[in-house]
Short mmCIF file of C-alpha atoms in Angstrom, two decimals:
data_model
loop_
_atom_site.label_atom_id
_atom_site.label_comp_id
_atom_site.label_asym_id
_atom_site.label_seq_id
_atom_site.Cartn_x
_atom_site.Cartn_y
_atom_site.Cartn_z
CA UNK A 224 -36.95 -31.08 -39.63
CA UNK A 225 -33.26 -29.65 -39.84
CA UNK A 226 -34.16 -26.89 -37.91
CA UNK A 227 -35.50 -28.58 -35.45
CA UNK A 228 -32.65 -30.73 -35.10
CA UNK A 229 -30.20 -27.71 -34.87
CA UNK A 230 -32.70 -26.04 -32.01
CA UNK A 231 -32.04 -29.51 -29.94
CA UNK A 232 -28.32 -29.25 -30.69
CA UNK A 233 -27.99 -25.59 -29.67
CA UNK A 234 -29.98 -26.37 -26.91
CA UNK A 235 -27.88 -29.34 -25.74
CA UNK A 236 -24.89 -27.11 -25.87
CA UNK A 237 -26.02 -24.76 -24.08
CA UNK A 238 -27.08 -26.93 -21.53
CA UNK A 239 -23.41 -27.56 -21.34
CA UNK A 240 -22.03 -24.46 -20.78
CA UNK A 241 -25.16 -22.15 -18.87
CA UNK A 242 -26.07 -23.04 -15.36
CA UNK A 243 -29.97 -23.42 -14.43
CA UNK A 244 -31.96 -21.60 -12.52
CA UNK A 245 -31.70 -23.82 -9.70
CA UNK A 246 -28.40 -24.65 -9.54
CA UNK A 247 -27.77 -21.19 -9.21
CA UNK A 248 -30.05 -21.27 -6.38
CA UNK A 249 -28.85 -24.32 -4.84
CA UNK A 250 -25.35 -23.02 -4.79
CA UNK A 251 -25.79 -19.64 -3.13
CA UNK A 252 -27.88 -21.28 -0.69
CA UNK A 253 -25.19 -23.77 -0.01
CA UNK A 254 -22.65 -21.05 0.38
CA UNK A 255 -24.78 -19.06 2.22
CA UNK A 256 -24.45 -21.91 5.08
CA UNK A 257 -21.01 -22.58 4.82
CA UNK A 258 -19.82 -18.81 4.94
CA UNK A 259 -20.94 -18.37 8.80
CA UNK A 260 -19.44 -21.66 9.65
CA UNK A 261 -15.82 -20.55 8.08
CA UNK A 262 -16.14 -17.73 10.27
CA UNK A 263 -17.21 -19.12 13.36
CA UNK A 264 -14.76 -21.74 13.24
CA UNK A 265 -11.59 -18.30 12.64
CA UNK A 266 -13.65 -16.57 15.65
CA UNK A 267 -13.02 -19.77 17.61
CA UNK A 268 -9.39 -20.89 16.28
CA UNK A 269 -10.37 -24.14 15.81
CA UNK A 270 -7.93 -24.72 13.16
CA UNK A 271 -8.62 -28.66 13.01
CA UNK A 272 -12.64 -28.44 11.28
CA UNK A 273 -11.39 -25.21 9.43
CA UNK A 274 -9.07 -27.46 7.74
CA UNK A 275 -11.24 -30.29 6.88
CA UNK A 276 -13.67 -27.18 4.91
CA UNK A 277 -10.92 -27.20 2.12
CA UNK A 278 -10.66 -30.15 -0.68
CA UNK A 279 -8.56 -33.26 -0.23
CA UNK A 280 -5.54 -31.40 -2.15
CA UNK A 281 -5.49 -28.96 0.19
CA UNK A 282 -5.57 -30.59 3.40
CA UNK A 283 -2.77 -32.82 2.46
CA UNK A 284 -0.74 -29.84 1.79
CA UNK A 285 -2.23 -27.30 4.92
CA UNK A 286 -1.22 -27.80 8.22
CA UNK A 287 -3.76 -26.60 11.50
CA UNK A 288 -0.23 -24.79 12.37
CA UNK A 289 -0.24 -23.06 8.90
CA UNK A 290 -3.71 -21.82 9.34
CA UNK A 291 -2.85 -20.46 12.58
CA UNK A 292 -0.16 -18.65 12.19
CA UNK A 293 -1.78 -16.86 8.99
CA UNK A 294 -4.70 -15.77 11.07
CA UNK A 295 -2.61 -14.78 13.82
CA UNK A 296 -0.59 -12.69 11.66
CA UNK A 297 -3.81 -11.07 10.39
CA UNK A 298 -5.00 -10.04 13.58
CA UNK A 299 -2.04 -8.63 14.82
CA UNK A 300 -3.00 -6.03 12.57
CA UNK A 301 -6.05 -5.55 12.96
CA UNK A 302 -7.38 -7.44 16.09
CA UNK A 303 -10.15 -10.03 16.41
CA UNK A 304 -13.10 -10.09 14.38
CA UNK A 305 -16.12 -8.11 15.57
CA UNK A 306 -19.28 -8.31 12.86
CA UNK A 307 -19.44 -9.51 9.39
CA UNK A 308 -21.60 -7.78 6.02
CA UNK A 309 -23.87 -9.86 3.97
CA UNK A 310 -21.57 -11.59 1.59
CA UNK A 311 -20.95 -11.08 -2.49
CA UNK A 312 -21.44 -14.62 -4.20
CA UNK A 313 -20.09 -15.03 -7.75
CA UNK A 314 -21.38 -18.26 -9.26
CA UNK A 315 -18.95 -20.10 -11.93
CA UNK A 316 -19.00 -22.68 -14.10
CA UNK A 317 -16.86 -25.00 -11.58
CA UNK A 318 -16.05 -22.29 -8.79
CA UNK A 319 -18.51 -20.59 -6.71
CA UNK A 320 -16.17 -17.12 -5.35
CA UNK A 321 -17.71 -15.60 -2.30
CA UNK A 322 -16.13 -12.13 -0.75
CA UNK A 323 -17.09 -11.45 2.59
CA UNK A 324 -17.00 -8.05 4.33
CA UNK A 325 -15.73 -8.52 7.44
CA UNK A 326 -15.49 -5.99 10.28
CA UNK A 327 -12.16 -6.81 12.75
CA UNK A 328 -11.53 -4.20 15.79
CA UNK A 329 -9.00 -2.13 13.94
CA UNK A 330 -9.50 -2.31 10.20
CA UNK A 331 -12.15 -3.41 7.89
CA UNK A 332 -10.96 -6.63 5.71
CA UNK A 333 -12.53 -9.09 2.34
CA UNK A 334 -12.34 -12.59 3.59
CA UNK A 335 -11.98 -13.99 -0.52
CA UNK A 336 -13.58 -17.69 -0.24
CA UNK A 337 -13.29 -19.69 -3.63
CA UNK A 338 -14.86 -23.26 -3.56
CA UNK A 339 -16.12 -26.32 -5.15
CA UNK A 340 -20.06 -26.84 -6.15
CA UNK A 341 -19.63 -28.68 -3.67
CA UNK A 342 -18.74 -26.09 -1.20
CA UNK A 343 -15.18 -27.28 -0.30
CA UNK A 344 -12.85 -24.39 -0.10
CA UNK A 345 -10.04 -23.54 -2.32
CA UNK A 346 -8.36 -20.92 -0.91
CA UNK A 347 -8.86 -18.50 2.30
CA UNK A 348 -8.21 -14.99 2.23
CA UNK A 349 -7.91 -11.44 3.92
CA UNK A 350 -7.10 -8.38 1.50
CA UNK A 351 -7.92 -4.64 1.37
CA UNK A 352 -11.77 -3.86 0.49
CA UNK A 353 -10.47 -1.00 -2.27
CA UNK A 354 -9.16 -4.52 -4.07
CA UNK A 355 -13.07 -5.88 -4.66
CA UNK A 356 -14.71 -2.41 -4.75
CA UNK A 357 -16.16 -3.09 -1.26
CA UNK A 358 -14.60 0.12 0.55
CA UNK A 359 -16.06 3.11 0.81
CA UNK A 360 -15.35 5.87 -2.29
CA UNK A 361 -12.71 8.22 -2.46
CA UNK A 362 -14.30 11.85 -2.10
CA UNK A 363 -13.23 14.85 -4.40
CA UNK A 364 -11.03 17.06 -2.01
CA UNK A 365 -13.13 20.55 -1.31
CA UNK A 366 -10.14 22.50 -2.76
CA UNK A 367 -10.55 20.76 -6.12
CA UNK A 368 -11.08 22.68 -9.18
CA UNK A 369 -11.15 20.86 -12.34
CA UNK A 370 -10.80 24.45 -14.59
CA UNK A 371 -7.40 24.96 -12.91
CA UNK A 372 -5.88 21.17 -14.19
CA UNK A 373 -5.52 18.93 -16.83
CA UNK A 374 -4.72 14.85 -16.48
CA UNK A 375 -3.25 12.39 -18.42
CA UNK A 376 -2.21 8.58 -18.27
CA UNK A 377 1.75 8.49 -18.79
CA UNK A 378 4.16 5.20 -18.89
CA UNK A 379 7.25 5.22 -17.81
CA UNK A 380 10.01 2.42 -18.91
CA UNK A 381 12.76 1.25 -17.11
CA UNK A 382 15.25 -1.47 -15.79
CA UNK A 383 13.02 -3.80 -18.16
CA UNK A 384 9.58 -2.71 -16.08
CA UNK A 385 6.58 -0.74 -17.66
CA UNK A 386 4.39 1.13 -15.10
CA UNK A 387 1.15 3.38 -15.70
CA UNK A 388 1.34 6.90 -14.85
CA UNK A 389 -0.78 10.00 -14.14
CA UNK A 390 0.71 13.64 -15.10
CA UNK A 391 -1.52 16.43 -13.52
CA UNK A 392 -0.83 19.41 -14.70
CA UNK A 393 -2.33 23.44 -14.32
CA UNK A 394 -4.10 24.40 -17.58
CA UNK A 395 -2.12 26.75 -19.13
CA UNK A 396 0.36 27.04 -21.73
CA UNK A 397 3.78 27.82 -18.64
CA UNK A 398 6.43 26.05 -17.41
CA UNK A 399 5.72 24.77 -14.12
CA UNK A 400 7.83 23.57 -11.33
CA UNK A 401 6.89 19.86 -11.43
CA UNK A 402 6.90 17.39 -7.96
CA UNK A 403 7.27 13.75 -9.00
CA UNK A 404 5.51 11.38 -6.15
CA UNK A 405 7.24 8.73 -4.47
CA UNK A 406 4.88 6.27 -2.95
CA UNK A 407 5.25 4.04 1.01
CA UNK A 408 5.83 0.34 0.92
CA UNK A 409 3.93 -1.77 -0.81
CA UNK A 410 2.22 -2.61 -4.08
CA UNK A 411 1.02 0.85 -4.41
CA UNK A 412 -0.82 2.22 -7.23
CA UNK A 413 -0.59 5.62 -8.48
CA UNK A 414 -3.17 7.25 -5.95
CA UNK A 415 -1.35 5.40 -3.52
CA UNK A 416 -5.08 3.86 -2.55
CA UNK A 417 -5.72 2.96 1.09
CA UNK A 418 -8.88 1.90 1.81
CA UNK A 419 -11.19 5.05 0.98
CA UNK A 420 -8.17 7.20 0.82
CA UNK A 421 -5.96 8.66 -2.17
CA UNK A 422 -3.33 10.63 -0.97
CA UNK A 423 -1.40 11.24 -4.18
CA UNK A 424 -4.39 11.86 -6.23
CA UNK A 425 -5.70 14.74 -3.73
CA UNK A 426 -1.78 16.03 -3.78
CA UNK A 427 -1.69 16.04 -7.07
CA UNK A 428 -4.72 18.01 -7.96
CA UNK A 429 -4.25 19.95 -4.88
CA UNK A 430 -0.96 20.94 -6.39
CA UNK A 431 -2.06 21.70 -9.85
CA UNK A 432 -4.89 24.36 -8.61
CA UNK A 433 -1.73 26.11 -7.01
CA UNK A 434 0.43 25.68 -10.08
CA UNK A 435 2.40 22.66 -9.89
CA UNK A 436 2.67 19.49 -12.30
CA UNK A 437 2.92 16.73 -10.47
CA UNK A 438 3.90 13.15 -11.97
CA UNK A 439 2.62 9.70 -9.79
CA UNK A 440 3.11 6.36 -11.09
CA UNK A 441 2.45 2.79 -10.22
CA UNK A 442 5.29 1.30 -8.21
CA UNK A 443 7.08 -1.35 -10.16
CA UNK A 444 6.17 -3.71 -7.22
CA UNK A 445 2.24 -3.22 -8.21
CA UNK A 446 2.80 -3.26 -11.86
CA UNK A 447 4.76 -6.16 -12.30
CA UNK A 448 4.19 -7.73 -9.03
CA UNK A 449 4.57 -11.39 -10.46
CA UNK A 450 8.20 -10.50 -12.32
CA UNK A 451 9.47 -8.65 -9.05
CA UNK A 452 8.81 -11.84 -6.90
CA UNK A 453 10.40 -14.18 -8.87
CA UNK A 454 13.61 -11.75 -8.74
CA UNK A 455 15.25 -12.63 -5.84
CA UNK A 456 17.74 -10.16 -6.64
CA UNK A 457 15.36 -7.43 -6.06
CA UNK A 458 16.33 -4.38 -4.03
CA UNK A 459 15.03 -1.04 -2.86
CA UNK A 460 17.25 0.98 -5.31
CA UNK A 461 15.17 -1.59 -7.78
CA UNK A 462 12.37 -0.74 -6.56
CA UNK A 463 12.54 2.99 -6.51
CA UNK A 464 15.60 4.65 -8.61
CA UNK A 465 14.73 3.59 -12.61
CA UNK A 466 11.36 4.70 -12.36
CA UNK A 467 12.16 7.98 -10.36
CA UNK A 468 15.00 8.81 -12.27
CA UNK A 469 11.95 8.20 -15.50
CA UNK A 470 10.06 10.49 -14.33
CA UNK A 471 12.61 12.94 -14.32
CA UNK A 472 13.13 12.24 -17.81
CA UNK A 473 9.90 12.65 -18.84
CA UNK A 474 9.02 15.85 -16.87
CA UNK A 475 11.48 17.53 -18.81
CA UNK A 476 10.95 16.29 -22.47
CA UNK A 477 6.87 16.81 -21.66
CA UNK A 478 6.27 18.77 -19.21
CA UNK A 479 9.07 21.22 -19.44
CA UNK A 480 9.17 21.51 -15.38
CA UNK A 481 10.99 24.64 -14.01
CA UNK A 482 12.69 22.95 -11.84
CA UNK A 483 11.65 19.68 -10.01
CA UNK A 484 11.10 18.23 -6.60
CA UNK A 485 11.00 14.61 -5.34
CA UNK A 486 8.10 14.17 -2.82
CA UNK A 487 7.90 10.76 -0.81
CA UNK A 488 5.63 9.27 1.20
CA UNK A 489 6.68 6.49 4.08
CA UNK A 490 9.26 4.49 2.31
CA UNK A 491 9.34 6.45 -0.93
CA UNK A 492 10.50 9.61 1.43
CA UNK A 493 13.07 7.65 3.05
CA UNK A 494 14.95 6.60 -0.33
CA UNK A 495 13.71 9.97 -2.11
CA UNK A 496 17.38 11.78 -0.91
CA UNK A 497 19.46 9.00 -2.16
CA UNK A 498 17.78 9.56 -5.42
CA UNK A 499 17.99 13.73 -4.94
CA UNK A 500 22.14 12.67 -4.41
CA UNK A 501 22.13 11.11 -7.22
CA UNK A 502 20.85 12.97 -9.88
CA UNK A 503 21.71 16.51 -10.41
CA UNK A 504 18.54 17.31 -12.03
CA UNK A 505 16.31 17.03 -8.75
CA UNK A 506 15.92 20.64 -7.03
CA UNK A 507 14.71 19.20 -3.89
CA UNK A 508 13.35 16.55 -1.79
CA UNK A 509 9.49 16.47 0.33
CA UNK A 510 9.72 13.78 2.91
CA UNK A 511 6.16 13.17 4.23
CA UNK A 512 6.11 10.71 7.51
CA UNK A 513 9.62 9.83 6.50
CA UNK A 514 11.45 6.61 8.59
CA UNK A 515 14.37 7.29 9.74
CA UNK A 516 15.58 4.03 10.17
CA UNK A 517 14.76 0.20 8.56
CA UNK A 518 11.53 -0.60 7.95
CA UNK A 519 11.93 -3.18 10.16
CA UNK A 520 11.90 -1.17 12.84
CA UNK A 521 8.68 0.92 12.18
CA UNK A 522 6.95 -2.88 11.65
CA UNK A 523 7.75 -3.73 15.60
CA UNK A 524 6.67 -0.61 16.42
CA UNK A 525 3.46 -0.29 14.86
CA UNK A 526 3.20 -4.55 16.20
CA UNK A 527 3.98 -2.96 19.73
CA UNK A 528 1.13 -0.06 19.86
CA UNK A 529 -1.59 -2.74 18.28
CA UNK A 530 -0.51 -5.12 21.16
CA UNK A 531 -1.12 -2.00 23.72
CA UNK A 532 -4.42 -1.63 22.14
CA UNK A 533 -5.41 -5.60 22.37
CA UNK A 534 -6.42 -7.54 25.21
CA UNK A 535 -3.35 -8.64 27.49
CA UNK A 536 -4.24 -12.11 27.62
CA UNK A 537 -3.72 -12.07 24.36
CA UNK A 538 -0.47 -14.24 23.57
CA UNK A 539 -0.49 -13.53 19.42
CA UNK A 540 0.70 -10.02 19.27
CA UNK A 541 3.47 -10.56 21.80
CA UNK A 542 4.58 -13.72 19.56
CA UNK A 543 4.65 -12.30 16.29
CA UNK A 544 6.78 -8.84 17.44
CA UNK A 545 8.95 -11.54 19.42
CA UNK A 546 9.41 -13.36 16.14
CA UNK A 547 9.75 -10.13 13.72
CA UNK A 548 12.80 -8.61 16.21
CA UNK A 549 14.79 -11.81 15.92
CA UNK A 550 14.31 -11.50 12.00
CA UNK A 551 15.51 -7.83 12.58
CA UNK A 552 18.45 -9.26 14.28
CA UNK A 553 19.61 -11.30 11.26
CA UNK A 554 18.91 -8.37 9.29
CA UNK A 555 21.38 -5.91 11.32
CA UNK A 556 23.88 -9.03 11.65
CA UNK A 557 27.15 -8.50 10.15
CA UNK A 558 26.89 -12.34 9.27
CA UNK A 559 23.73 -11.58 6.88
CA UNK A 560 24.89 -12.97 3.21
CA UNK A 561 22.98 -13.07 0.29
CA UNK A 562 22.54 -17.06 0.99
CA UNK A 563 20.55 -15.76 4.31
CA UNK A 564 16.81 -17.72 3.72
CA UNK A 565 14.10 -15.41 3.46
CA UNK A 566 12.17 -17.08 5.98
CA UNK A 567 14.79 -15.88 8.74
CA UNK A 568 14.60 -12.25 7.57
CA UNK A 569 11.48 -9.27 8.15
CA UNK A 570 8.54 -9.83 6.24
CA UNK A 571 10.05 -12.74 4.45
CA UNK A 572 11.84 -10.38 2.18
CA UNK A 573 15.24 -11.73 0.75
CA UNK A 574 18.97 -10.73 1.86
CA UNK A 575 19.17 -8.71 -1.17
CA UNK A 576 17.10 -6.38 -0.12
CA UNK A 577 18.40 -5.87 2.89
CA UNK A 578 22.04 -6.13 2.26
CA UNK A 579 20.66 -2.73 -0.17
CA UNK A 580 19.37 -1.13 2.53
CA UNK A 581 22.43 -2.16 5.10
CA UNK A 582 24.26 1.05 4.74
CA UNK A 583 21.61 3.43 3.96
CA UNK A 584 20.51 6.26 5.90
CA UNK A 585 18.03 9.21 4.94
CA UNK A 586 19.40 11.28 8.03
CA UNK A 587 22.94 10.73 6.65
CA UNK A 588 22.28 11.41 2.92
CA UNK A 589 19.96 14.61 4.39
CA UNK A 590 22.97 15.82 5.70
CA UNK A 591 25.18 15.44 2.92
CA UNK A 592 22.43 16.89 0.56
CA UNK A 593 23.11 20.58 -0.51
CA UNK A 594 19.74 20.98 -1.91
CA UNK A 595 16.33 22.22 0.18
CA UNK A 596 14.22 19.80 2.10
CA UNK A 597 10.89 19.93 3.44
CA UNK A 598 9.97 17.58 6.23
CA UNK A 599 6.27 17.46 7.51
CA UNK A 600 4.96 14.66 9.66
CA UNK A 601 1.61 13.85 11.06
CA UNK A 602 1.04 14.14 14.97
CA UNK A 603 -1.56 11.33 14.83
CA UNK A 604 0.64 9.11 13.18
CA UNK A 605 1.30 5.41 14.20
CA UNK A 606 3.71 4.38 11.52
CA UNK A 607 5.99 6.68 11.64
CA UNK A 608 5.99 9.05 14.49
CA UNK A 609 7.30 11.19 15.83
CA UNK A 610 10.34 9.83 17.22
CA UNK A 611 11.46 9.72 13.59
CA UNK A 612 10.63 13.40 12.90
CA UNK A 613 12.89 14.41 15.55
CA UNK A 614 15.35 12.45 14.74
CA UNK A 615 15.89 14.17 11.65
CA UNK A 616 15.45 17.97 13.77
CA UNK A 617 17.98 16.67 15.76
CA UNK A 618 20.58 15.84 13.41
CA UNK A 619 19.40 18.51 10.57
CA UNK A 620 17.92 21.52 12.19
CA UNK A 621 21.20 23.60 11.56
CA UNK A 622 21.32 23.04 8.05
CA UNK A 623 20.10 26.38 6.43
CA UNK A 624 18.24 24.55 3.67
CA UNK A 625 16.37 22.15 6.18
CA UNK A 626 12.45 22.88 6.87
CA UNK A 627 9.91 21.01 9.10
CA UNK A 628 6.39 21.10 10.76
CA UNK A 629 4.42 18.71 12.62
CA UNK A 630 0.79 18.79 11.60
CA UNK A 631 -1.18 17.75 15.76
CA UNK A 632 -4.15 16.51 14.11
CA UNK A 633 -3.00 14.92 10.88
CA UNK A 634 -2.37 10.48 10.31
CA UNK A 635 0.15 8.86 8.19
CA UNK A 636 -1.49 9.71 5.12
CA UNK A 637 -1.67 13.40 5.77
CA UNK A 638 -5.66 13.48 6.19
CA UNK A 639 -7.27 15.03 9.91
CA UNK A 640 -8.59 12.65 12.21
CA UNK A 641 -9.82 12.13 15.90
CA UNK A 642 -9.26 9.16 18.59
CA UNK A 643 -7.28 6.56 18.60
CA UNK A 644 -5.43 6.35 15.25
CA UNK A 645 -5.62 3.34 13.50
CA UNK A 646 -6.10 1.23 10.30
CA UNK A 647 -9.75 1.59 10.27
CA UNK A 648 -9.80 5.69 9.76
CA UNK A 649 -8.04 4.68 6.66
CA UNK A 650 -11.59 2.88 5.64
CA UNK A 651 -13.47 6.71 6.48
CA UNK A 652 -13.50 8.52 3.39
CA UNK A 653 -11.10 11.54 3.77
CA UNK A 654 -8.30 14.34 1.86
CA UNK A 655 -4.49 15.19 2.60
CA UNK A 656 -5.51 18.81 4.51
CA UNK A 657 -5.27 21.68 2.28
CA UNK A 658 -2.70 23.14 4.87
CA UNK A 659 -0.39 20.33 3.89
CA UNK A 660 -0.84 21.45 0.28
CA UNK A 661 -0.21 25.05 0.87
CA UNK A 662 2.29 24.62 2.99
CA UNK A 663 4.10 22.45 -0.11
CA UNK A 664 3.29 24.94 -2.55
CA UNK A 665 4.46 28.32 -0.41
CA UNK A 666 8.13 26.02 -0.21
CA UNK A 667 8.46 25.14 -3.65
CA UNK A 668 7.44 29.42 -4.46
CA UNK A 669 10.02 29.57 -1.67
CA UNK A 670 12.77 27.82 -3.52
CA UNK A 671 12.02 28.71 -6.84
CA UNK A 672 12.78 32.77 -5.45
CA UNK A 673 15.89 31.96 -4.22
CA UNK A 674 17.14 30.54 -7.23
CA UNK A 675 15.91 32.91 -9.54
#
């Protein structure tokens, strides 16, 4: 009899806490239906029955004119949805999370949909595929050969931040020259993942075949992304300098490096001679699709090709680069102050950051720099193109320690592609080109010559 009583108990509790069969069932099936209505209703704009979806909270607190304006900023990036996948439904307790694959002209996107049992929505939305597992893989590059390298996790301390590290290094017992990896904007983690790319993982194994060490890291900004966005004192030395500076560190109490390089990619090349000026240590400086101006300014004119590419009717584009160059003109403003609101500023980034960035240039600090540089841009590149790359020919091809070369078939990320570039290559499963890599190694051999 006391067993019998403790099987009804355990029973009864676990009643409590296990879902049944059917409403399991019932669920997905309910989500199933709601999922192509959420869509339909972002296809059409009508932001007045996408609100009522969410739960009473939530429609107090959303406005159509929020909604809007999120979407629109979306698909200035990416255009207007074209298909959608069959959808990924996670049943909970008390949430049902449903990740839809969703195909928009220019990039492929997650549309993240927790709700109620009840099927009322509790959040909307849009974020990379590689962040659910949903993109395709990243491929072993063909130059790969894992006898030639060894790889370890590393972390690196500073300013108060902890980040996770990877150093790659040849397998044997020398002293290496070692390149330390500076990733673009961006929570970026150490591969410096986009979509089914990793740039910094193929560079760094690329590297190590030809015998380099290479250190990459998690930005600070991916690590501690929480921490950094409460700190509205945050700038880009902040978000770049301690851990770079780190790395240097720890190259030379592990790794023993030869002599050491900074390579950056994006934003990570344009602050990567500031940080060769200001330490000693650094041999040299890689600058890979390096800005040669504000960020800013790359944003309107990536904002200003997508328009090109969208339908001229099309009033969204034109109204969010309209909108981002009058935030560009409070950034530039000589009345900016730290007391600037965010909300009037680029990407809704404080003044801080871009009272930091006020009177920086990589073309000036290139100039001053008596160490070698190596600047190689992509000719496919949308991001930064080519009008930065010969900006800094222009103002540094005299310089005896100044190198360059514009890769015709190569994107922002280093890796060959054809047509129209775009975000959506990104989601094709590709390498940085070995030429890239060889090209980096035969500079560093280079260097290392003409100091020996």
């Amino acid at each position: 009899m006391p067993w019998a009583r403790l099987r009804a108990l355990l029973n009864s509790v676990k009643q409590c806490f296990f879902l049944s069969k059917e409403s399991r069932i019932s669920r997905e099936r309910h989500a199933h239906r709601v999922v192509p209505e959420i869509v339909q209703l972002l296809r059409d704009g009508d932001w007045t029955a996408l609100r009522a979806h969410f739960t009473l909270v939530l429609r107090w607190l959303l406005k159509e004119s929020v909604l809007k304006n999120a979407f629109d900023l979306v698909k200035v990036g990416t255009g207007p949805i074209v298909s959608v996948s069959e959808p990924v439904i996670s049943i909970g307790w008390f949430i049902t999370t449903v990740r839809l694959p969703v195909q928009f002209k220019r990039a492929q996107l997650v549309l993240s949909m927790p709700m109620t049992a009840s099927g009322k929505l509790l959040g909307l939305q849009c974020s990379l595929q590689h962040m659910f597992g949903l993109s395709n893989q990243w491929q072993t590059p063909p130059y790969a050969d894992d006898t030639k390298f060894e790889a370890h996790t590393i972390t690196l301390s500073a300013s108060g931040y902890k980040v996770s590290g990877v150093a790659t290094v040849p397998a044997t017992s020398d002293s290496h020259p070692c390149v330390i990896l500076l990733s673009g904007s961006g929570p970026c983690d150490a591969d410096s993942s986009v979509g089914a790319a990793k740039p910094f993982k193929d560079l760094s194994i690329g590297l190590a075949c030809r015998g380099l060490a290479t250190i990459r890291f998690d930005k600070v900004t991916f690590a501690n992304g929480k921490r950094v966005r409460r700190n509205k004192a945050f700038t880009l030395t902040d978000e770049y300098v301690p851990h770079a500076l780190a790395a240097v560190d720890y190259c030379l109490k592990h790794l023993r490096g030869k002599a050491i390089y900074l390579l950056g990619h994006s934003l990570g090349a344009y602050v990567a001679p500031k940080i060769a000026i200001m330490d000693q240590r650094i041999a040299g400086c890689i600058l890979l699709a390096c800005p040669s101006g504000p960020m800013y300014r790359s944003a309107i004119r990536q904002l200003e090709y997508f328009a090109n590419m969208d339908d001229p009717s099309d009033e969204h584009p034109l109204s969010q680069i309209e909108d981002l160059r009058r935030q560009a003109e409070v950034a530039d403003s000589p009345d900016l102050s730290k007391s600037t609101p965010a909300s009037s500023l680029p990407l809704g980034i404080g003044a801080t950051y871009w009272l930091d960035m006020r009177n920086y240039s990589p073309v000036e600090d290139c100039k001053y720099l008596q160490k070698p540089i190596l600047c190689l841009q992509g000719g496919r590149d949308y991001q930064v193109t080519s009008d930065d790359y010969q900006c800094f020919i222009d103002n540094l091809e005299s310089k005896a320690n100044f190198q360059h070369k514009l890769y015709d078939e190569l994107n922002h990320l280093m890796i060959a592609g054809t047509g129209t570039p775009g975000p959506l290559e990104y989601e094709t499963p590709g390498n940085v080109d070995e030429a890239v890599i060889e090209d980096i190694g035969k500079w560093i051999d280079a260097c290392s010559a003409s100091t020996t």
